[in-house]
Amino acid sequence: MTADHADHIDLADLADHADHADHADHADLAGRFRVLWDSIAPVGRDPGSGGYLRYAFTEPELALRDWFRAQAASRGMPVTADGNGNLFARWGHPAAGDAVLTGSHFDSVPHGGAYDGPLGIVSAFLAVDELRAAGAVPARPLVVAAFAEEEGARFGVPCLGSRLLTGALDPGRAAGLRDADGVSLAEALGDRPAGARPDLLGGFSCFVELHVEQGRALVERDAPVAVASAIWPHGRWRFDFLGEGNHAGTTLMADRRDPMLTYAFTVLAANKEARLRGAHATVGRVRVEPNATNAIPSKVTGWLDARAAEPDTLTGLVDAVRAKATERAGRDGTEVTLTEESATPLVAFDGGLGGRLAALLDAPVLPTGAGHDAGVLAGHLPTAMLFVRNPTGVSHSPAEAATDADCAAGVAALARVLEKLTCT
Ligand code: GLV
Ligand code: MN
Ligand code: MN
């Protein structure tokens, strides 16, 4: 099967296929899910917040990579590393092409939820078990991926591993990215990243990523699993506000050049401009220098995360926020510069593999404002995503949730999809 085949796969006969993978009793599957899930649940969990600190290439994330290798080994799946921090565990002949790729990421945002990322990897291994238990004989290899630094929480660029793999990010630029402690990506990886790997990418015919839903659409639809239609265009912009550090007690209010004021105004402007456009704008990270209670800051850096359904809306939003910040800086006697740190274009899954999987699973189809490695790979391969219901609708927070029964439904759906893609 070629990539083109995957994109045009005829799923019309699927209903009669009484998929082998769907035989499993869901209660048993939920039990198997719980056992495997419990094996990673403590890793990187902060007892205070109940959230996860699983930054790329730090100890908890490295422990999860060991877990990945062990799970792969126990299933007889050799693991390949691509030199960009991504891991691939393979079921099938090493030399065979047209492999079907699934998986997700282990890394988390600060104090993130348990499911964002790991659910896709745990589900992938369980889907392999389901296919094997049903006696499926794949005609094409099935590969489970663990992508590196999807959240960009350590080095600032989201989907870092998949961007490097696909050539969307220059390995020289990536090598020099630094974390909050000044450690470079090259140091964390132990080497300069390899960059584009067309040799590896060319061996994949399609990618299906299973992910926890990051909203409440499935709760409203009373369905456990959905298929993604699109990912909103989105990006990250760094605002550097420069002023004059000075004494909090002795500097007259009229004499101040306080970048905190320009920053605060910009945060409010971003919120207002996003609301006016039906878009999303967030400033969730800020750095203040020197960060003293009794000193006017000399510099404030704030990171804007902006997303919209349409690219022009997003561009208009960022331009408007920049204009408001610049105008306010003029009044505050400060300076502001804006740097784009990452940008992801609109990704439309429907009409391709995603649309066909929605027909196969008879599942609702949802757009999302969240970014994923699937969005990066979609520029190179037929790509689809499955979402599993999240009863709280909350994500990037310890409150993120999914029931074992819904996770089992997700595994069953993934197994069904993978069986179709690998076995026919
Ligand atoms: C990743 O989850 C993102 O949408 O930022
Ligand atoms: Mn996330
Ligand atoms: Mn994710």
Coordinates of C-alpha atoms and ligand atoms in Angstrom, one line a residue:
M1 CA 0.0 0.0 0.0
T2 CA 1.3 3.4 -0.8
A3 CA 0.6 6.7 1.0
D4 CA -1.8 7.4 -1.8
H5 CA -3.6 4.1 -1.2
A6 CA -4.0 5.0 2.5
D7 CA -5.6 8.3 1.5
H8 CA -8.0 6.6 -0.8
I9 CA -8.6 3.5 1.1
D10 CA -12.1 2.2 0.5
L11 CA -13.7 1.6 3.9
A12 CA -17.2 1.0 2.5
D13 CA -16.9 -2.7 3.2
L14 CA -15.9 -2.2 6.7
A15 CA -19.3 -2.6 8.3
D16 CA -19.3 -6.3 7.1
H17 CA -15.8 -6.8 8.2
A18 CA -16.9 -7.7 11.8
D19 CA -13.5 -6.7 12.7
H20 CA -11.4 -9.2 14.6
A21 CA -10.1 -6.4 16.8
D22 CA -13.6 -5.5 17.9
H23 CA -14.2 -8.9 19.5
A24 CA -12.7 -8.0 22.8
D25 CA -15.1 -7.6 25.6
H26 CA -14.8 -3.9 26.6
A27 CA -14.8 -4.7 30.4
D28 CA -11.8 -6.9 29.9
L29 CA -10.2 -4.4 27.7
A30 CA -10.8 -1.6 30.3
G31 CA -9.1 -3.9 32.9
R32 CA -6.1 -4.4 30.6
F33 CA -6.0 -0.7 30.0
R34 CA -6.0 0.0 33.8
V35 CA -3.1 -2.4 34.4
L36 CA -0.9 -0.8 31.7
W37 CA -2.0 2.7 32.6
D38 CA -1.1 2.1 36.3
S39 CA 2.4 1.1 35.2
I40 CA 3.1 4.7 34.1
A41 CA 0.8 6.7 36.4
P42 CA 3.3 7.5 39.1
V43 CA 6.0 8.6 36.7
G44 CA 6.6 12.4 37.0
R45 CA 3.5 13.0 39.0
D46 CA 3.7 16.0 41.4
P47 CA 2.1 14.9 44.7
G48 CA 1.1 18.5 45.4
S49 CA -0.8 19.4 42.3
G50 CA -1.6 15.9 41.1
G51 CA -0.3 17.0 37.7
Y52 CA 2.7 15.8 35.7
L53 CA 6.1 17.3 35.2
R54 CA 7.3 15.2 32.3
Y55 CA 9.6 17.5 30.3
A56 CA 11.4 16.1 27.3
F57 CA 14.6 14.3 28.1
T58 CA 14.3 14.9 31.9
E59 CA 14.3 12.0 34.3
P60 CA 10.6 11.2 34.2
E61 CA 10.4 11.4 30.5
L62 CA 13.5 9.3 30.1
A63 CA 11.9 6.7 32.5
L64 CA 8.9 6.7 30.1
R65 CA 11.2 6.1 27.2
D66 CA 12.6 3.1 29.1
W67 CA 9.1 1.9 29.7
F68 CA 8.4 2.3 25.9
R69 CA 11.5 0.2 25.1
A70 CA 10.4 -2.5 27.6
Q71 CA 6.8 -2.6 26.3
A72 CA 8.2 -2.9 22.7
A73 CA 10.6 -5.6 23.7
S74 CA 7.9 -7.6 25.5
R75 CA 6.0 -7.6 22.2
G76 CA 9.0 -8.4 20.1
M77 CA 9.0 -5.0 18.5
P78 CA 12.4 -3.6 17.7
V79 CA 12.9 0.1 18.5
T80 CA 14.6 2.7 16.3
A81 CA 15.6 6.1 17.4
D82 CA 15.7 8.8 14.6
G83 CA 18.3 11.1 16.1
N84 CA 15.7 13.7 16.8
G85 CA 14.5 12.2 20.1
N86 CA 11.7 10.3 18.5
L87 CA 11.3 6.5 19.1
F88 CA 9.6 4.0 16.8
A89 CA 8.7 0.4 17.8
R90 CA 7.9 -1.9 14.9
W91 CA 5.7 -4.9 14.4
G92 CA 6.6 -6.3 10.9
H93 CA 9.5 -6.9 8.7
P94 CA 12.3 -4.4 9.1
A95 CA 12.7 -3.8 5.4
A96 CA 9.0 -3.6 4.5
G97 CA 7.7 -0.2 3.5
D98 CA 4.2 1.3 3.7
A99 CA 4.2 1.0 7.5
V100 CA 1.2 2.3 9.4
L101 CA 2.3 4.7 12.1
T102 CA 0.4 5.4 15.3
G103 CA 1.4 6.7 18.7
S104 CA 1.8 10.1 20.4
H105 CA 4.1 11.8 23.0
F106 CA 5.1 11.4 26.6
D107 CA 6.0 14.9 27.5
S108 CA 3.7 17.2 29.5
V109 CA 3.1 20.9 30.1
P110 CA 3.9 22.0 33.6
H111 CA 1.5 20.2 35.9
G112 CA -0.3 18.8 32.9
G113 CA -2.9 16.0 32.8
A114 CA -2.1 12.3 32.6
Y115 CA -3.7 11.6 29.3
D116 CA -2.5 14.3 26.9
G117 CA 0.1 12.3 24.9
P118 CA 0.6 9.0 26.9
L119 CA -2.9 7.9 26.2
G120 CA -2.0 7.6 22.5
I121 CA 1.1 5.5 23.2
V122 CA -0.5 3.2 25.8
S123 CA -3.5 2.7 23.5
A124 CA -1.2 1.9 20.6
F125 CA 0.5 -1.0 22.4
L126 CA -2.9 -2.3 23.6
A127 CA -4.2 -2.1 20.0
V128 CA -1.3 -4.3 19.0
D129 CA -2.3 -6.8 21.7
E130 CA -5.9 -6.7 20.5
L131 CA -4.9 -7.4 16.9
R132 CA -2.6 -10.2 17.9
A133 CA -5.2 -11.7 20.2
A134 CA -7.7 -11.7 17.3
G135 CA -5.1 -13.4 15.1
A136 CA -4.7 -10.5 12.7
V137 CA -2.0 -11.0 10.1
P138 CA -0.8 -7.5 9.0
A139 CA 0.3 -7.3 5.4
R140 CA 2.1 -4.0 6.3
P141 CA 4.2 -3.2 9.4
L142 CA 2.6 -1.3 12.3
V143 CA 4.9 1.2 14.0
V144 CA 4.2 2.8 17.4
A145 CA 5.9 6.2 17.8
A146 CA 6.8 8.3 20.9
F147 CA 7.4 11.8 19.6
A148 CA 9.7 14.2 21.5
E149 CA 8.8 17.6 23.1
E150 CA 5.3 17.8 21.6
E151 CA 4.3 20.5 24.1
G152 CA 7.4 22.6 23.7
A153 CA 7.4 23.0 27.5
R154 CA 11.1 22.7 27.8
F155 CA 12.6 24.2 24.6
G156 CA 9.8 26.4 23.5
V157 CA 9.0 24.9 20.1
P158 CA 6.0 22.6 20.1
C159 CA 6.1 19.3 18.1
L160 CA 9.8 19.7 18.1
G161 CA 10.5 16.0 17.3
S162 CA 8.0 15.7 14.4
R163 CA 9.1 19.1 13.0
L164 CA 12.7 17.9 13.0
L165 CA 11.8 14.5 11.5
T166 CA 9.8 16.2 8.7
G167 CA 12.4 18.9 8.0
A168 CA 10.0 21.7 9.2
L169 CA 12.6 22.8 11.7
D170 CA 16.3 23.4 11.0
P171 CA 18.4 21.1 13.1
G172 CA 21.0 23.9 13.6
R173 CA 18.4 26.2 15.0
A174 CA 16.9 23.4 17.1
A175 CA 20.3 22.4 18.5
G176 CA 20.7 25.9 20.0
L177 CA 17.3 26.1 21.7
R178 CA 17.8 26.4 25.4
D179 CA 15.6 25.5 28.4
A180 CA 15.1 27.6 31.4
D181 CA 18.3 26.4 33.0
G182 CA 20.3 27.2 29.8
V183 CA 20.7 23.6 28.7
S184 CA 20.6 23.3 24.9
L185 CA 18.6 20.7 23.0
A186 CA 21.9 19.4 21.6
E187 CA 23.1 18.9 25.2
A188 CA 19.9 17.2 26.3
L189 CA 19.9 14.9 23.3
G190 CA 23.6 14.2 23.6
D191 CA 24.2 15.3 20.0
R192 CA 23.1 17.7 17.4
P193 CA 19.6 16.7 16.2
A194 CA 19.7 14.7 12.9
G195 CA 17.0 16.8 11.2
A196 CA 14.9 15.6 8.3
R197 CA 14.8 11.8 7.9
P198 CA 13.1 11.2 4.5
D199 CA 14.4 7.7 4.6
L200 CA 12.3 7.0 7.7
L201 CA 9.3 9.1 6.7
G202 CA 9.2 7.5 3.3
G203 CA 8.6 4.1 4.9
F204 CA 5.3 5.3 6.5
S205 CA 2.0 5.2 4.5
C206 CA -0.2 7.0 7.0
F207 CA -0.4 8.2 10.7
V208 CA -3.2 7.8 13.1
E209 CA -2.8 9.5 16.5
L210 CA -5.3 8.8 19.3
H211 CA -5.6 11.6 21.9
V212 CA -7.7 12.6 24.8
E213 CA -10.3 15.2 23.8
Q214 CA -9.4 18.7 25.1
G215 CA -13.0 20.0 25.3
R216 CA -16.5 18.8 26.1
A217 CA -17.8 18.1 22.6
L218 CA -18.0 14.4 23.2
V219 CA -19.8 14.8 26.5
E220 CA -22.4 16.9 24.7
R221 CA -22.7 14.4 21.9
D222 CA -22.8 11.5 24.4
A223 CA -20.1 9.6 22.4
P224 CA -16.9 8.0 23.6
V225 CA -14.8 8.5 20.5
A226 CA -14.5 11.1 17.7
V227 CA -12.5 11.7 14.6
A228 CA -10.7 15.0 14.0
S229 CA -11.7 17.2 11.1
A230 CA -9.1 20.0 11.5
I231 CA -6.6 21.7 13.7
W232 CA -6.8 25.5 14.0
P233 CA -3.8 27.4 12.8
H234 CA -1.9 28.6 15.8
G235 CA 1.4 29.9 17.0
R236 CA 3.6 31.3 19.8
W237 CA 4.9 34.9 19.9
R238 CA 7.3 36.3 22.4
F239 CA 6.8 39.9 23.5
D240 CA 9.9 41.6 25.0
F241 CA 9.0 44.8 26.9
L242 CA 12.0 46.9 27.8
G243 CA 11.9 49.7 30.4
E244 CA 14.1 51.2 33.1
G245 CA 14.7 49.3 36.3
N246 CA 14.5 51.6 39.3
H247 CA 13.6 51.9 43.0
A248 CA 9.9 51.2 43.8
G249 CA 9.9 53.7 46.7
T250 CA 11.8 56.7 45.4
T251 CA 10.9 56.9 41.7
L252 CA 8.2 59.4 41.0
M253 CA 5.2 57.8 39.2
A254 CA 5.6 60.4 36.4
D255 CA 9.3 59.4 35.9
R256 CA 8.8 55.7 35.5
R257 CA 9.3 53.7 32.3
D258 CA 7.6 50.5 33.6
P259 CA 7.5 47.6 31.1
M260 CA 5.0 45.8 33.4
L261 CA 2.4 48.4 32.5
T262 CA 2.9 47.8 28.8
Y263 CA 2.8 44.0 29.4
A264 CA -0.4 44.2 31.4
F265 CA -2.1 46.3 28.8
T266 CA -1.0 43.9 26.1
V267 CA -2.5 40.9 27.9
L268 CA -5.8 42.7 28.2
A269 CA -5.6 43.7 24.6
A270 CA -4.9 40.1 23.4
N271 CA -8.0 38.9 25.3
K272 CA -10.2 41.6 23.9
E273 CA -9.0 41.2 20.3
A274 CA -9.4 37.5 20.5
R275 CA -13.0 37.8 21.8
L276 CA -13.8 40.3 19.0
R277 CA -12.7 37.7 16.4
G278 CA -14.0 34.5 17.9
A279 CA -10.4 33.5 18.3
H280 CA -8.3 32.3 21.3
A281 CA -5.4 34.3 22.9
T282 CA -3.5 33.3 26.0
V283 CA -0.6 34.7 27.9
G284 CA 0.3 31.8 30.2
R285 CA 3.9 32.4 30.7
V286 CA 5.8 35.5 31.9
R287 CA 9.3 36.4 32.9
V288 CA 10.2 39.5 34.9
E289 CA 13.6 41.0 35.4
P290 CA 14.9 41.4 38.0
N291 CA 11.7 40.1 39.6
A292 CA 12.0 42.0 42.8
T293 CA 9.0 43.2 44.8
N294 CA 10.6 46.6 45.5
A295 CA 12.0 47.3 42.0
I296 CA 10.4 48.6 38.9
P297 CA 11.2 45.8 36.3
S298 CA 13.8 46.5 33.6
K299 CA 12.3 43.9 31.3
V300 CA 9.2 41.8 31.0
T301 CA 8.8 38.9 28.6
G302 CA 5.4 37.5 27.9
W303 CA 4.5 34.6 25.6
L304 CA 1.3 34.9 23.5
D305 CA -0.3 31.7 22.4
A306 CA -2.9 32.6 19.7
R307 CA -5.2 30.4 17.7
A308 CA -8.1 30.9 15.3
A309 CA -10.3 28.8 12.9
E310 CA -9.0 30.7 9.9
P311 CA -5.4 31.8 9.1
D312 CA -6.5 35.4 8.2
T313 CA -8.2 35.7 11.6
L314 CA -5.1 34.6 13.3
T315 CA -2.9 37.0 11.4
G316 CA -5.3 39.9 12.1
L317 CA -5.4 39.0 15.8
V318 CA -1.6 39.0 16.1
D319 CA -1.3 42.2 14.1
A320 CA -3.9 44.0 16.3
V321 CA -2.2 42.9 19.5
R322 CA 1.2 44.1 18.2
A323 CA -0.3 47.4 17.2
K324 CA -1.9 47.9 20.6
A325 CA 1.3 46.9 22.5
T326 CA 3.4 49.3 20.3
E327 CA 0.9 52.2 20.9
R328 CA 0.9 51.6 24.6
A329 CA 4.7 51.3 24.7
G330 CA 4.8 54.9 23.3
R331 CA 2.8 56.1 26.2
D332 CA 4.8 54.2 28.8
G333 CA 8.2 55.2 27.5
T334 CA 9.0 51.6 27.0
E335 CA 10.1 49.5 24.0
V336 CA 8.4 46.4 22.7
T337 CA 9.6 43.7 20.2
L338 CA 7.7 40.7 18.9
T339 CA 9.3 37.5 17.9
E340 CA 7.5 34.5 16.3
E341 CA 8.7 31.4 18.0
S342 CA 6.6 28.8 16.2
A343 CA 3.7 28.8 13.7
T344 CA 1.5 25.9 12.6
P345 CA -0.8 26.4 9.6
L346 CA -4.4 25.2 9.4
V347 CA -4.6 21.4 9.1
A348 CA -7.6 19.9 7.4
F349 CA -8.0 16.2 8.1
D350 CA -11.5 15.7 6.6
G351 CA -11.9 14.6 3.0
G352 CA -8.8 12.3 3.5
L353 CA -8.1 9.4 5.7
G354 CA -9.9 11.2 8.6
G355 CA -13.2 11.4 6.8
R356 CA -13.0 7.7 5.9
L357 CA -12.3 6.7 9.5
A358 CA -15.3 8.7 10.7
A359 CA -17.4 6.6 8.3
L360 CA -15.8 3.4 9.6
L361 CA -16.3 4.2 13.2
D362 CA -19.6 6.0 12.8
A363 CA -18.1 8.6 15.1
P364 CA -18.6 12.4 15.3
V365 CA -16.1 14.6 13.6
L366 CA -14.6 17.5 15.6
P367 CA -12.2 20.4 14.9
T368 CA -9.7 21.2 17.6
G369 CA -7.8 24.2 18.7
A370 CA -5.0 22.0 20.2
G371 CA -1.8 21.3 18.3
H372 CA -0.5 17.7 17.7
D373 CA 2.3 15.9 15.9
A374 CA -0.4 14.7 13.6
G375 CA -0.8 18.3 12.4
V376 CA 2.9 18.4 11.5
L377 CA 2.9 14.9 9.8
A378 CA -0.3 15.8 7.9
G379 CA 1.8 17.8 5.5
H380 CA 3.7 14.6 4.5
L381 CA 1.4 11.6 5.0
P382 CA -2.3 10.8 5.0
T383 CA -3.1 11.5 8.7
A384 CA -6.0 11.2 11.0
M385 CA -6.8 11.6 14.7
L386 CA -9.1 9.9 17.1
F387 CA -10.3 11.7 20.3
V388 CA -11.4 10.0 23.5
R389 CA -14.1 11.7 25.6
N390 CA -12.9 13.8 28.5
P391 CA -15.6 14.2 31.1
T392 CA -14.2 17.4 32.6
G393 CA -13.3 18.9 29.2
V394 CA -10.2 20.3 30.9
S395 CA -6.7 19.7 29.6
H396 CA -3.2 21.0 30.3
S397 CA -4.3 20.7 33.9
P398 CA -4.4 17.9 36.5
A399 CA -8.2 18.0 36.1
E400 CA -7.9 16.3 32.7
A401 CA -9.8 13.0 32.7
A402 CA -11.0 9.9 30.8
T403 CA -12.8 6.9 32.1
D404 CA -11.3 3.4 31.7
A405 CA -14.4 2.4 29.7
D406 CA -13.9 5.3 27.3
C407 CA -10.2 4.5 27.0
A408 CA -11.1 0.9 26.2
A409 CA -13.5 2.2 23.5
G410 CA -10.6 4.3 22.2
V411 CA -8.3 1.3 22.1
A412 CA -11.0 -0.8 20.3
A413 CA -11.5 2.0 17.8
L414 CA -7.8 2.3 17.2
A415 CA -7.4 -1.4 16.8
R416 CA -10.2 -1.5 14.3
V417 CA -8.7 1.3 12.3
L418 CA -5.2 -0.2 12.4
E419 CA -6.5 -3.6 11.4
K420 CA -8.1 -2.1 8.4
L421 CA -5.0 -0.1 7.5
T422 CA -2.5 -2.9 8.0
C423 CA -4.4 -6.0 7.1
T424 CA -6.3 -5.2 3.9
Ligands
GLV1 C1 -0.4 21.3 22.6 O1 -1.1 20.6 23.3 C2 -0.9 22.6 22.2 O2 -2.0 22.7 21.6 O3 -0.3 23.5 22.6
MN2 MN -1.0 19.2 25.0
MN3 MN -0.9 16.1 23.1

